[in-house]
Amino acid sequence: MPLKKIIKFSLSLTIGFVFIWLSLQGIDWQETLSAISKVSPFTIIICLLIISISFCIRWARWFLILKKYQKQLDYKLCFSPLVICWAINSVIPAKAGELVRVYMMSK
């Protein structure tokens, strides 16, 4: 693996860990675990199902929008940027993930 890619990957990983660490500051873990333990498994399953359906709908929307402009678009190429965008938006403010999605889709 070239040195440039290793540095880029290491920097990305470090920045990600810093933002995750910052977002977890001040959390009362005892209270968090207590609240989670009170949630029924059925509710968790329903929430995971809704999130999964939401991602599928967003993926299909992006795929259909981009398919108009690029006829040979692979459906797999639309999913990773979408998930990464969502993950970045969960950690970094100001919808920074949208910029990452546009950058990833342009490659």
CSV table of N, CA and C in Angstrom, one decimal, residues 10 18 25 27 29 34 49 51 54-55 61 71 73 75 87 92 107:
chain,number,residue,atom,x,y,z
A,10,SER,N,-4.9,6.8,7.9
A,10,SER,CA,-4.6,7.0,9.3
A,10,SER,C,-5.2,8.4,9.8
A,18,VAL,N,-11.5,11.0,17.1
A,18,VAL,CA,-11.5,12.2,17.9
A,18,VAL,C,-13.0,12.7,18.0
A,25,GLN,N,-18.3,12.5,25.4
A,25,GLN,CA,-18.0,13.2,26.6
A,25,GLN,C,-19.2,13.6,27.4
A,27,ILE,N,-21.3,11.8,29.0
A,27,ILE,CA,-22.5,10.8,29.0
A,27,ILE,C,-22.4,10.0,30.3
A,29,TRP,N,-23.0,6.8,31.7
A,29,TRP,CA,-23.1,5.5,31.1
A,29,TRP,C,-24.0,4.6,32.0
A,34,SER,N,-29.1,1.9,32.0
A,34,SER,CA,-30.4,1.7,32.7
A,34,SER,C,-31.6,1.9,31.7
A,49,LEU,N,-36.0,-2.2,11.9
A,49,LEU,CA,-36.7,-2.5,10.7
A,49,LEU,C,-37.0,-1.1,10.0
A,51,ILE,N,-35.4,1.8,10.3
A,51,ILE,CA,-34.2,2.3,9.8
A,51,ILE,C,-33.7,1.6,8.6
A,54,SER,N,-35.8,2.8,5.7
A,54,SER,CA,-35.5,4.1,5.4
A,54,SER,C,-34.2,4.2,4.5
A,55,PHE,N,-33.2,3.4,4.9
A,55,PHE,CA,-32.0,3.4,4.1
A,55,PHE,C,-32.3,2.8,2.7
A,61,ARG,N,-33.8,6.2,-4.0
A,61,ARG,CA,-34.0,7.6,-4.5
A,61,ARG,C,-32.7,8.1,-5.2
A,71,LYS,N,-25.8,6.3,-17.2
A,71,LYS,CA,-26.6,5.2,-17.6
A,71,LYS,C,-26.0,3.9,-17.1
A,73,LEU,N,-24.6,3.1,-14.2
A,73,LEU,CA,-24.4,3.3,-12.8
A,73,LEU,C,-24.7,1.9,-12.1
A,75,TYR,N,-25.7,-0.1,-8.8
A,75,TYR,CA,-26.5,0.1,-7.6
A,75,TYR,C,-25.7,0.1,-6.4
A,87,ALA,N,-23.4,8.3,8.7
A,87,ALA,CA,-22.5,8.2,9.8
A,87,ALA,C,-21.8,9.5,10.2
A,92,ILE,N,-20.6,14.6,13.1
A,92,ILE,CA,-20.1,16.0,12.8
A,92,ILE,C,-21.3,16.9,12.4
A,107,LYS,N,-16.4,10.2,-7.8
A,107,LYS,CA,-15.3,9.4,-8.1
A,107,LYS,C,-15.7,8.2,-9.0
